[in-house]
């Protein structure tokens, strides 16, 4: 006797890392890792707000690329170091779109300097953008996330913040601060469906590394077991995972994307 069969076909399975209907905001999304992240989130169905501080043309190119691939979003200019501007931008976004599900704090600045040559104004600038900018974004986004009982706050740190690097005492301090910040936010809001995590890239092919000489690049590659510099897309893939429903039980963590540079 033939086995009984269902009269109805099985329900289609939702693909993993599906972000359809989610509203995401990526700071510093006009280039590099931020641009790749915006494109990757949009490719999974997210509607993406593309933040930039000054490079409107490059941000427009990011939005055009998203739309050309079938996604959508908007340009959202503001300076992340201005707390009032961040709050107003996020509030306006939530009013227009009804929610914000993913907030990626990617915008950052770096001024390399040996400790004895460190300038206070350079340190203040890095703290204002890298640390305060991340805090301002998280603060503005967490209330609507709590209301929706779904939120993903993701901060971009650096391998320098994990292991240190000569000439980067100030930068490393600003990036390592994000780990404690995200872990504290994770403890505060985990019961409300909000996760907070860090993605920590190694040496990646961006504008920051483009000006390095051949010898410096060779040394970077030698230090990396994977045998190459990273691509922005390598980092963006980690952000997509942490932004997804599949990462609901991952919070307060540092996801290192560095080709094995730091194990």
PDB file of C-alpha atoms in Angstrom:
ATOM      1  CA  UNK A   1       0.000   0.000   0.000  1.00  0.00           C
ATOM      2  CA  UNK A   2       1.410   3.373  -0.996  1.00  0.00           C
ATOM      3  CA  UNK A   3       2.155   5.783   1.871  1.00  0.00           C
ATOM      4  CA  UNK A   4      -0.335   8.594   2.385  1.00  0.00           C
ATOM      5  CA  UNK A   5       0.678  11.890   0.872  1.00  0.00           C
ATOM      6  CA  UNK A   6      -0.338  15.369   1.911  1.00  0.00           C
ATOM      7  CA  UNK A   7      -2.881  17.129  -0.248  1.00  0.00           C
ATOM      8  CA  UNK A   8      -0.966  20.378   0.226  1.00  0.00           C
ATOM      9  CA  UNK A   9       2.610  21.086  -0.857  1.00  0.00           C
ATOM     10  CA  UNK A  10       5.045  21.952   1.935  1.00  0.00           C
ATOM     11  CA  UNK A  11       5.305  25.603   2.905  1.00  0.00           C
ATOM     12  CA  UNK A  12       8.328  27.312   1.338  1.00  0.00           C
ATOM     13  CA  UNK A  13      11.179  27.772   3.757  1.00  0.00           C
ATOM     14  CA  UNK A  14      12.368  31.287   4.552  1.00  0.00           C
ATOM     15  CA  UNK A  15      15.993  31.572   3.428  1.00  0.00           C
ATOM     16  CA  UNK A  16      18.564  32.025   6.142  1.00  0.00           C
ATOM     17  CA  UNK A  17      19.649  35.559   6.986  1.00  0.00           C
ATOM     18  CA  UNK A  18      16.507  36.982   5.384  1.00  0.00           C
ATOM     19  CA  UNK A  19      16.053  40.655   6.297  1.00  0.00           C
ATOM     20  CA  UNK A  20      13.000  41.384   4.184  1.00  0.00           C
ATOM     21  CA  UNK A  21      10.993  44.199   5.719  1.00  0.00           C
ATOM     22  CA  UNK A  22      13.737  45.202   8.163  1.00  0.00           C
ATOM     23  CA  UNK A  23      14.920  48.811   8.296  1.00  0.00           C
ATOM     24  CA  UNK A  24      18.676  49.197   8.686  1.00  0.00           C
ATOM     25  CA  UNK A  25      20.910  52.221   9.220  1.00  0.00           C
ATOM     26  CA  UNK A  26      24.626  52.082   8.429  1.00  0.00           C
ATOM     27  CA  UNK A  27      26.847  54.995   9.425  1.00  0.00           C
ATOM     28  CA  UNK A  28      29.787  55.867   7.228  1.00  0.00           C
ATOM     29  CA  UNK A  29      28.207  53.965   4.352  1.00  0.00           C
ATOM     30  CA  UNK A  30      29.626  55.989   1.475  1.00  0.00           C
ATOM     31  CA  UNK A  31      32.724  53.820   1.056  1.00  0.00           C
ATOM     32  CA  UNK A  32      34.743  50.842   2.221  1.00  0.00           C
ATOM     33  CA  UNK A  33      33.281  48.487   4.813  1.00  0.00           C
ATOM     34  CA  UNK A  34      30.244  50.715   5.330  1.00  0.00           C
ATOM     35  CA  UNK A  35      29.349  50.653   1.661  1.00  0.00           C
ATOM     36  CA  UNK A  36      29.830  46.881   1.421  1.00  0.00           C
ATOM     37  CA  UNK A  37      27.684  46.438   4.527  1.00  0.00           C
ATOM     38  CA  UNK A  38      24.859  48.568   3.141  1.00  0.00           C
ATOM     39  CA  UNK A  39      24.914  46.581  -0.097  1.00  0.00           C
ATOM     40  CA  UNK A  40      25.003  43.242   1.737  1.00  0.00           C
ATOM     41  CA  UNK A  41      22.086  44.125   4.022  1.00  0.00           C
ATOM     42  CA  UNK A  42      20.056  45.312   1.033  1.00  0.00           C
ATOM     43  CA  UNK A  43      20.848  42.089  -0.836  1.00  0.00           C
ATOM     44  CA  UNK A  44      19.125  40.180   1.978  1.00  0.00           C
ATOM     45  CA  UNK A  45      16.011  42.358   1.704  1.00  0.00           C
ATOM     46  CA  UNK A  46      16.673  45.174   4.175  1.00  0.00           C
ATOM     47  CA  UNK A  47      15.678  48.748   3.407  1.00  0.00           C
ATOM     48  CA  UNK A  48      18.884  50.684   4.116  1.00  0.00           C
ATOM     49  CA  UNK A  49      19.458  54.247   5.315  1.00  0.00           C
ATOM     50  CA  UNK A  50      22.902  55.299   4.113  1.00  0.00           C
ATOM     51  CA  UNK A  51      24.590  57.726   6.453  1.00  0.00           C
ATOM     52  CA  UNK A  52      27.462  59.972   5.454  1.00  0.00           C
ATOM     53  CA  UNK A  53      29.056  63.117   6.858  1.00  0.00           C
ATOM     54  CA  UNK A  54      30.411  64.901   3.788  1.00  0.00           C
ATOM     55  CA  UNK A  55      30.841  62.661   0.729  1.00  0.00           C
ATOM     56  CA  UNK A  56      27.365  62.946  -0.795  1.00  0.00           C
ATOM     57  CA  UNK A  57      28.478  61.749  -4.232  1.00  0.00           C
ATOM     58  CA  UNK A  58      29.937  58.502  -2.911  1.00  0.00           C
ATOM     59  CA  UNK A  59      26.896  57.912  -0.705  1.00  0.00           C
ATOM     60  CA  UNK A  60      24.689  58.451  -3.739  1.00  0.00           C
ATOM     61  CA  UNK A  61      26.668  55.821  -5.606  1.00  0.00           C
ATOM     62  CA  UNK A  62      26.011  53.363  -2.772  1.00  0.00           C
ATOM     63  CA  UNK A  63      22.271  54.029  -2.974  1.00  0.00           C
ATOM     64  CA  UNK A  64      22.319  53.740  -6.758  1.00  0.00           C
ATOM     65  CA  UNK A  65      24.066  50.365  -6.500  1.00  0.00           C
ATOM     66  CA  UNK A  66      21.440  49.144  -4.026  1.00  0.00           C
ATOM     67  CA  UNK A  67      18.611  50.219  -6.309  1.00  0.00           C
ATOM     68  CA  UNK A  68      20.279  48.737  -9.383  1.00  0.00           C
ATOM     69  CA  UNK A  69      20.309  45.392  -7.563  1.00  0.00           C
ATOM     70  CA  UNK A  70      16.606  45.652  -6.766  1.00  0.00           C
ATOM     71  CA  UNK A  71      16.807  47.065  -3.239  1.00  0.00           C
ATOM     72  CA  UNK A  72      15.948  50.437  -1.796  1.00  0.00           C
ATOM     73  CA  UNK A  73      16.880  52.939   0.870  1.00  0.00           C
ATOM     74  CA  UNK A  74      17.672  56.601   1.340  1.00  0.00           C
ATOM     75  CA  UNK A  75      20.544  58.957   2.032  1.00  0.00           C
ATOM     76  CA  UNK A  76      20.712  60.165   5.629  1.00  0.00           C
ATOM     77  CA  UNK A  77      23.434  62.772   6.208  1.00  0.00           C
ATOM     78  CA  UNK A  78      24.536  63.604   9.750  1.00  0.00           C
ATOM     79  CA  UNK A  79      27.695  63.825  11.843  1.00  0.00           C
ATOM     80  CA  UNK A  80      27.776  60.883  14.243  1.00  0.00           C
ATOM     81  CA  UNK A  81      29.718  62.942  16.792  1.00  0.00           C
ATOM     82  CA  UNK A  82      26.737  65.318  17.132  1.00  0.00           C
ATOM     83  CA  UNK A  83      24.366  63.630  19.559  1.00  0.00           C
ATOM     84  CA  UNK A  84      21.414  65.882  18.768  1.00  0.00           C
ATOM     85  CA  UNK A  85      21.851  65.297  15.035  1.00  0.00           C
ATOM     86  CA  UNK A  86      21.980  61.525  15.506  1.00  0.00           C
ATOM     87  CA  UNK A  87      18.848  61.529  17.666  1.00  0.00           C
ATOM     88  CA  UNK A  88      16.937  63.705  15.202  1.00  0.00           C
ATOM     89  CA  UNK A  89      17.983  61.583  12.222  1.00  0.00           C
ATOM     90  CA  UNK A  90      16.957  58.299  13.850  1.00  0.00           C
ATOM     91  CA  UNK A  91      13.685  59.769  15.109  1.00  0.00           C
ATOM     92  CA  UNK A  92      12.846  61.012  11.628  1.00  0.00           C
ATOM     93  CA  UNK A  93      13.743  57.645  10.114  1.00  0.00           C
ATOM     94  CA  UNK A  94      11.445  55.821  12.534  1.00  0.00           C
ATOM     95  CA  UNK A  95       8.621  58.273  11.806  1.00  0.00           C
ATOM     96  CA  UNK A  96       8.989  57.682   8.061  1.00  0.00           C
ATOM     97  CA  UNK A  97       9.522  53.922   8.121  1.00  0.00           C
ATOM     98  CA  UNK A  98       7.816  52.874  11.342  1.00  0.00           C
ATOM     99  CA  UNK A  99      10.827  51.150  12.897  1.00  0.00           C
ATOM    100  CA  UNK A 100      14.552  50.553  12.899  1.00  0.00           C
ATOM    101  CA  UNK A 101      15.718  46.960  13.255  1.00  0.00           C
ATOM    102  CA  UNK A 102      19.450  47.180  12.530  1.00  0.00           C
ATOM    103  CA  UNK A 103      21.897  49.923  13.540  1.00  0.00           C
ATOM    104  CA  UNK A 104      25.468  49.511  12.314  1.00  0.00           C
ATOM    105  CA  UNK A 105      28.002  51.903  13.839  1.00  0.00           C
ATOM    106  CA  UNK A 106      30.665  51.856  11.163  1.00  0.00           C
ATOM    107  CA  UNK A 107      31.729  55.509  10.868  1.00  0.00           C
ATOM    108  CA  UNK A 108      35.215  56.010  12.249  1.00  0.00           C
ATOM    109  CA  UNK A 109      38.384  58.061  11.996  1.00  0.00           C
ATOM    110  CA  UNK A 110      42.015  57.185  12.592  1.00  0.00           C
ATOM    111  CA  UNK A 111      45.107  59.297  13.136  1.00  0.00           C
ATOM    112  CA  UNK A 112      48.225  57.172  13.630  1.00  0.00           C
ATOM    113  CA  UNK A 113      50.863  58.480  15.994  1.00  0.00           C
ATOM    114  CA  UNK A 114      53.544  57.141  18.307  1.00  0.00           C
ATOM    115  CA  UNK A 115      52.664  57.806  21.923  1.00  0.00           C
ATOM    116  CA  UNK A 116      55.295  60.519  22.415  1.00  0.00           C
ATOM    117  CA  UNK A 117      53.889  62.425  19.436  1.00  0.00           C
ATOM    118  CA  UNK A 118      50.218  61.947  20.295  1.00  0.00           C
ATOM    119  CA  UNK A 119      48.121  65.087  20.045  1.00  0.00           C
ATOM    120  CA  UNK A 120      45.151  65.669  22.319  1.00  0.00           C
ATOM    121  CA  UNK A 121      43.018  67.109  19.530  1.00  0.00           C
ATOM    122  CA  UNK A 122      43.535  63.947  17.458  1.00  0.00           C
ATOM    123  CA  UNK A 123      42.502  61.769  20.404  1.00  0.00           C
ATOM    124  CA  UNK A 124      39.442  63.920  21.053  1.00  0.00           C
ATOM    125  CA  UNK A 125      38.411  63.579  17.409  1.00  0.00           C
ATOM    126  CA  UNK A 126      38.699  59.785  17.506  1.00  0.00           C
ATOM    127  CA  UNK A 127      36.805  59.540  20.775  1.00  0.00           C
ATOM    128  CA  UNK A 128      34.058  61.831  19.458  1.00  0.00           C
ATOM    129  CA  UNK A 129      33.505  59.793  16.297  1.00  0.00           C
ATOM    130  CA  UNK A 130      34.481  56.248  17.200  1.00  0.00           C
ATOM    131  CA  UNK A 131      33.180  56.068  20.763  1.00  0.00           C
ATOM    132  CA  UNK A 132      30.615  58.812  21.306  1.00  0.00           C
ATOM    133  CA  UNK A 133      29.228  58.354  17.787  1.00  0.00           C
ATOM    134  CA  UNK A 134      28.581  54.681  18.496  1.00  0.00           C
ATOM    135  CA  UNK A 135      26.963  55.475  21.837  1.00  0.00           C
ATOM    136  CA  UNK A 136      24.739  58.155  20.284  1.00  0.00           C
ATOM    137  CA  UNK A 137      23.537  55.763  17.578  1.00  0.00           C
ATOM    138  CA  UNK A 138      22.825  52.956  20.038  1.00  0.00           C
ATOM    139  CA  UNK A 139      20.964  55.305  22.385  1.00  0.00           C
ATOM    140  CA  UNK A 140      18.795  56.674  19.589  1.00  0.00           C
ATOM    141  CA  UNK A 141      17.985  53.257  18.137  1.00  0.00           C
ATOM    142  CA  UNK A 142      17.357  51.195  21.244  1.00  0.00           C
ATOM    143  CA  UNK A 143      13.978  52.670  22.247  1.00  0.00           C
ATOM    144  CA  UNK A 144      12.154  51.814  18.990  1.00  0.00           C
ATOM    145  CA  UNK A 145      13.950  48.461  18.978  1.00  0.00           C
ATOM    146  CA  UNK A 146      12.625  47.695  22.460  1.00  0.00           C
ATOM    147  CA  UNK A 147       9.132  48.647  21.360  1.00  0.00           C
ATOM    148  CA  UNK A 148       9.368  46.216  18.434  1.00  0.00           C
ATOM    149  CA  UNK A 149      11.120  43.615  20.618  1.00  0.00           C
ATOM    150  CA  UNK A 150      13.671  43.164  17.847  1.00  0.00           C
ATOM    151  CA  UNK A 151      16.921  45.021  17.420  1.00  0.00           C
ATOM    152  CA  UNK A 152      20.470  44.489  16.280  1.00  0.00           C
ATOM    153  CA  UNK A 153      23.153  46.986  17.321  1.00  0.00           C
ATOM    154  CA  UNK A 154      26.486  46.228  15.680  1.00  0.00           C
ATOM    155  CA  UNK A 155      29.692  48.210  16.215  1.00  0.00           C
ATOM    156  CA  UNK A 156      32.728  48.001  13.937  1.00  0.00           C
ATOM    157  CA  UNK A 157      35.900  47.764  15.984  1.00  0.00           C
ATOM    158  CA  UNK A 158      39.382  46.757  14.794  1.00  0.00           C
ATOM    159  CA  UNK A 159      42.000  44.105  15.388  1.00  0.00           C
ATOM    160  CA  UNK A 160      44.093  46.983  16.765  1.00  0.00           C
ATOM    161  CA  UNK A 161      41.574  47.292  19.573  1.00  0.00           C
ATOM    162  CA  UNK A 162      42.021  43.606  20.410  1.00  0.00           C
ATOM    163  CA  UNK A 163      45.796  43.188  20.223  1.00  0.00           C
ATOM    164  CA  UNK A 164      47.225  46.718  20.010  1.00  0.00           C
ATOM    165  CA  UNK A 165      49.449  48.068  17.265  1.00  0.00           C
ATOM    166  CA  UNK A 166      52.507  50.283  17.333  1.00  0.00           C
ATOM    167  CA  UNK A 167      51.563  53.843  16.464  1.00  0.00           C
ATOM    168  CA  UNK A 168      47.896  53.311  17.291  1.00  0.00           C
ATOM    169  CA  UNK A 169      47.554  53.744  21.049  1.00  0.00           C
ATOM    170  CA  UNK A 170      44.812  56.347  20.586  1.00  0.00           C
ATOM    171  CA  UNK A 171      42.971  54.485  17.845  1.00  0.00           C
ATOM    172  CA  UNK A 172      43.216  51.159  19.686  1.00  0.00           C
ATOM    173  CA  UNK A 173      41.813  52.770  22.832  1.00  0.00           C
ATOM    174  CA  UNK A 174      38.815  54.132  20.923  1.00  0.00           C
ATOM    175  CA  UNK A 175      38.118  50.793  19.268  1.00  0.00           C
ATOM    176  CA  UNK A 176      38.585  48.591  22.333  1.00  0.00           C
ATOM    177  CA  UNK A 177      36.105  50.830  24.176  1.00  0.00           C
ATOM    178  CA  UNK A 178      33.378  49.534  21.876  1.00  0.00           C
ATOM    179  CA  UNK A 179      33.668  46.037  23.307  1.00  0.00           C
ATOM    180  CA  UNK A 180      32.763  47.124  26.831  1.00  0.00           C
ATOM    181  CA  UNK A 181      30.041  49.378  25.466  1.00  0.00           C
ATOM    182  CA  UNK A 182      28.326  46.663  23.422  1.00  0.00           C
ATOM    183  CA  UNK A 183      28.575  44.119  26.241  1.00  0.00           C
ATOM    184  CA  UNK A 184      26.947  46.558  28.644  1.00  0.00           C
ATOM    185  CA  UNK A 185      24.148  47.292  26.164  1.00  0.00           C
ATOM    186  CA  UNK A 186      23.714  43.548  25.619  1.00  0.00           C
ATOM    187  CA  UNK A 187      23.146  43.056  29.356  1.00  0.00           C
ATOM    188  CA  UNK A 188      20.735  45.987  29.585  1.00  0.00           C
ATOM    189  CA  UNK A 189      18.465  45.081  26.677  1.00  0.00           C
ATOM    190  CA  UNK A 190      18.850  41.371  25.975  1.00  0.00           C
ATOM    191  CA  UNK A 191      15.487  40.586  27.568  1.00  0.00           C
ATOM    192  CA  UNK A 192      13.812  43.024  25.142  1.00  0.00           C
ATOM    193  CA  UNK A 193      14.918  41.209  21.995  1.00  0.00           C
ATOM    194  CA  UNK A 194      17.837  43.567  21.354  1.00  0.00           C
ATOM    195  CA  UNK A 195      21.335  42.219  20.760  1.00  0.00           C
ATOM    196  CA  UNK A 196      24.568  44.203  20.767  1.00  0.00           C
ATOM    197  CA  UNK A 197      27.739  42.852  19.204  1.00  0.00           C
ATOM    198  CA  UNK A 198      31.097  43.875  17.772  1.00  0.00           C
ATOM    199  CA  UNK A 199      32.651  42.966  14.445  1.00  0.00           C
ATOM    200  CA  UNK A 200      36.414  43.349  14.566  1.00  0.00           C
ATOM    201  CA  UNK A 201      38.132  43.398  11.145  1.00  0.00           C
ATOM    202  CA  UNK A 202      41.779  42.731  10.513  1.00  0.00           C
ATOM    203  CA  UNK A 203      43.722  44.308   7.640  1.00  0.00           C
ATOM    204  CA  UNK A 204      41.164  45.089   4.945  1.00  0.00           C
ATOM    205  CA  UNK A 205      41.496  46.582   1.466  1.00  0.00           C
ATOM    206  CA  UNK A 206      39.992  50.054   2.065  1.00  0.00           C
ATOM    207  CA  UNK A 207      40.958  53.679   1.574  1.00  0.00           C
ATOM    208  CA  UNK A 208      42.846  53.444   4.876  1.00  0.00           C
ATOM    209  CA  UNK A 209      45.195  50.775   3.507  1.00  0.00           C
ATOM    210  CA  UNK A 210      45.304  51.937  -0.110  1.00  0.00           C
ATOM    211  CA  UNK A 211      48.143  54.356   0.550  1.00  0.00           C
ATOM    212  CA  UNK A 212      50.433  51.791   2.134  1.00  0.00           C
ATOM    213  CA  UNK A 213      53.651  50.939   0.366  1.00  0.00           C
ATOM    214  CA  UNK A 214      54.434  47.512  -1.043  1.00  0.00           C
ATOM    215  CA  UNK A 215      56.613  46.570   1.921  1.00  0.00           C
ATOM    216  CA  UNK A 216      53.926  47.436   4.479  1.00  0.00           C
ATOM    217  CA  UNK A 217      51.342  45.448   2.522  1.00  0.00           C
ATOM    218  CA  UNK A 218      53.705  42.486   2.273  1.00  0.00           C
ATOM    219  CA  UNK A 219      54.196  42.499   6.051  1.00  0.00           C
ATOM    220  CA  UNK A 220      50.441  42.648   6.642  1.00  0.00           C
ATOM    221  CA  UNK A 221      49.891  39.650   4.392  1.00  0.00           C
ATOM    222  CA  UNK A 222      52.764  37.731   6.033  1.00  0.00           C
ATOM    223  CA  UNK A 223      51.117  38.207   9.436  1.00  0.00           C
ATOM    224  CA  UNK A 224      47.761  36.917   8.165  1.00  0.00           C
ATOM    225  CA  UNK A 225      47.482  33.105   7.959  1.00  0.00           C
ATOM    226  CA  UNK A 226      44.825  33.353   5.238  1.00  0.00           C
ATOM    227  CA  UNK A 227      47.540  34.821   3.011  1.00  0.00           C
ATOM    228  CA  UNK A 228      45.726  37.941   1.824  1.00  0.00           C
ATOM    229  CA  UNK A 229      44.204  41.190   2.980  1.00  0.00           C
ATOM    230  CA  UNK A 230      40.506  41.107   3.700  1.00  0.00           C
ATOM    231  CA  UNK A 231      37.831  42.512   1.442  1.00  0.00           C
ATOM    232  CA  UNK A 232      35.055  44.786   2.692  1.00  0.00           C
ATOM    233  CA  UNK A 233      32.618  42.061   1.670  1.00  0.00           C
ATOM    234  CA  UNK A 234      34.271  39.642   4.117  1.00  0.00           C
ATOM    235  CA  UNK A 235      33.368  41.972   6.970  1.00  0.00           C
ATOM    236  CA  UNK A 236      29.922  42.801   5.601  1.00  0.00           C
ATOM    237  CA  UNK A 237      28.985  39.111   5.630  1.00  0.00           C
ATOM    238  CA  UNK A 238      29.633  38.976   9.384  1.00  0.00           C
ATOM    239  CA  UNK A 239      27.411  42.012   9.912  1.00  0.00           C
ATOM    240  CA  UNK A 240      24.595  40.398   7.918  1.00  0.00           C
ATOM    241  CA  UNK A 241      24.752  37.336  10.149  1.00  0.00           C
ATOM    242  CA  UNK A 242      24.595  39.365  13.360  1.00  0.00           C
ATOM    243  CA  UNK A 243      21.721  41.428  11.915  1.00  0.00           C
ATOM    244  CA  UNK A 244      19.649  38.347  11.187  1.00  0.00           C
ATOM    245  CA  UNK A 245      17.064  36.428  13.188  1.00  0.00           C
ATOM    246  CA  UNK A 246      19.470  33.468  13.168  1.00  0.00           C
ATOM    247  CA  UNK A 247      21.795  35.415  15.499  1.00  0.00           C
ATOM    248  CA  UNK A 248      19.109  35.997  18.131  1.00  0.00           C
ATOM    249  CA  UNK A 249      21.135  34.088  20.759  1.00  0.00           C
ATOM    250  CA  UNK A 250      24.403  35.870  19.992  1.00  0.00           C
ATOM    251  CA  UNK A 251      24.922  39.014  22.033  1.00  0.00           C
ATOM    252  CA  UNK A 252      27.780  40.749  23.804  1.00  0.00           C
ATOM    253  CA  UNK A 253      30.269  39.039  21.490  1.00  0.00           C
ATOM    254  CA  UNK A 254      33.254  40.055  19.390  1.00  0.00           C
ATOM    255  CA  UNK A 255      33.238  38.429  15.959  1.00  0.00           C
ATOM    256  CA  UNK A 256      36.791  38.705  14.663  1.00  0.00           C
ATOM    257  CA  UNK A 257      37.091  38.755  10.871  1.00  0.00           C
ATOM    258  CA  UNK A 258      40.832  38.909  10.356  1.00  0.00           C
ATOM    259  CA  UNK A 259      42.079  35.951   8.298  1.00  0.00           C
ATOM    260  CA  UNK A 260      43.612  34.430  11.420  1.00  0.00           C
ATOM    261  CA  UNK A 261      45.740  37.458  12.293  1.00  0.00           C
ATOM    262  CA  UNK A 262      44.585  37.193  15.901  1.00  0.00           C
ATOM    263  CA  UNK A 263      43.397  33.823  17.218  1.00  0.00           C
TER     264      UNK A 263
END
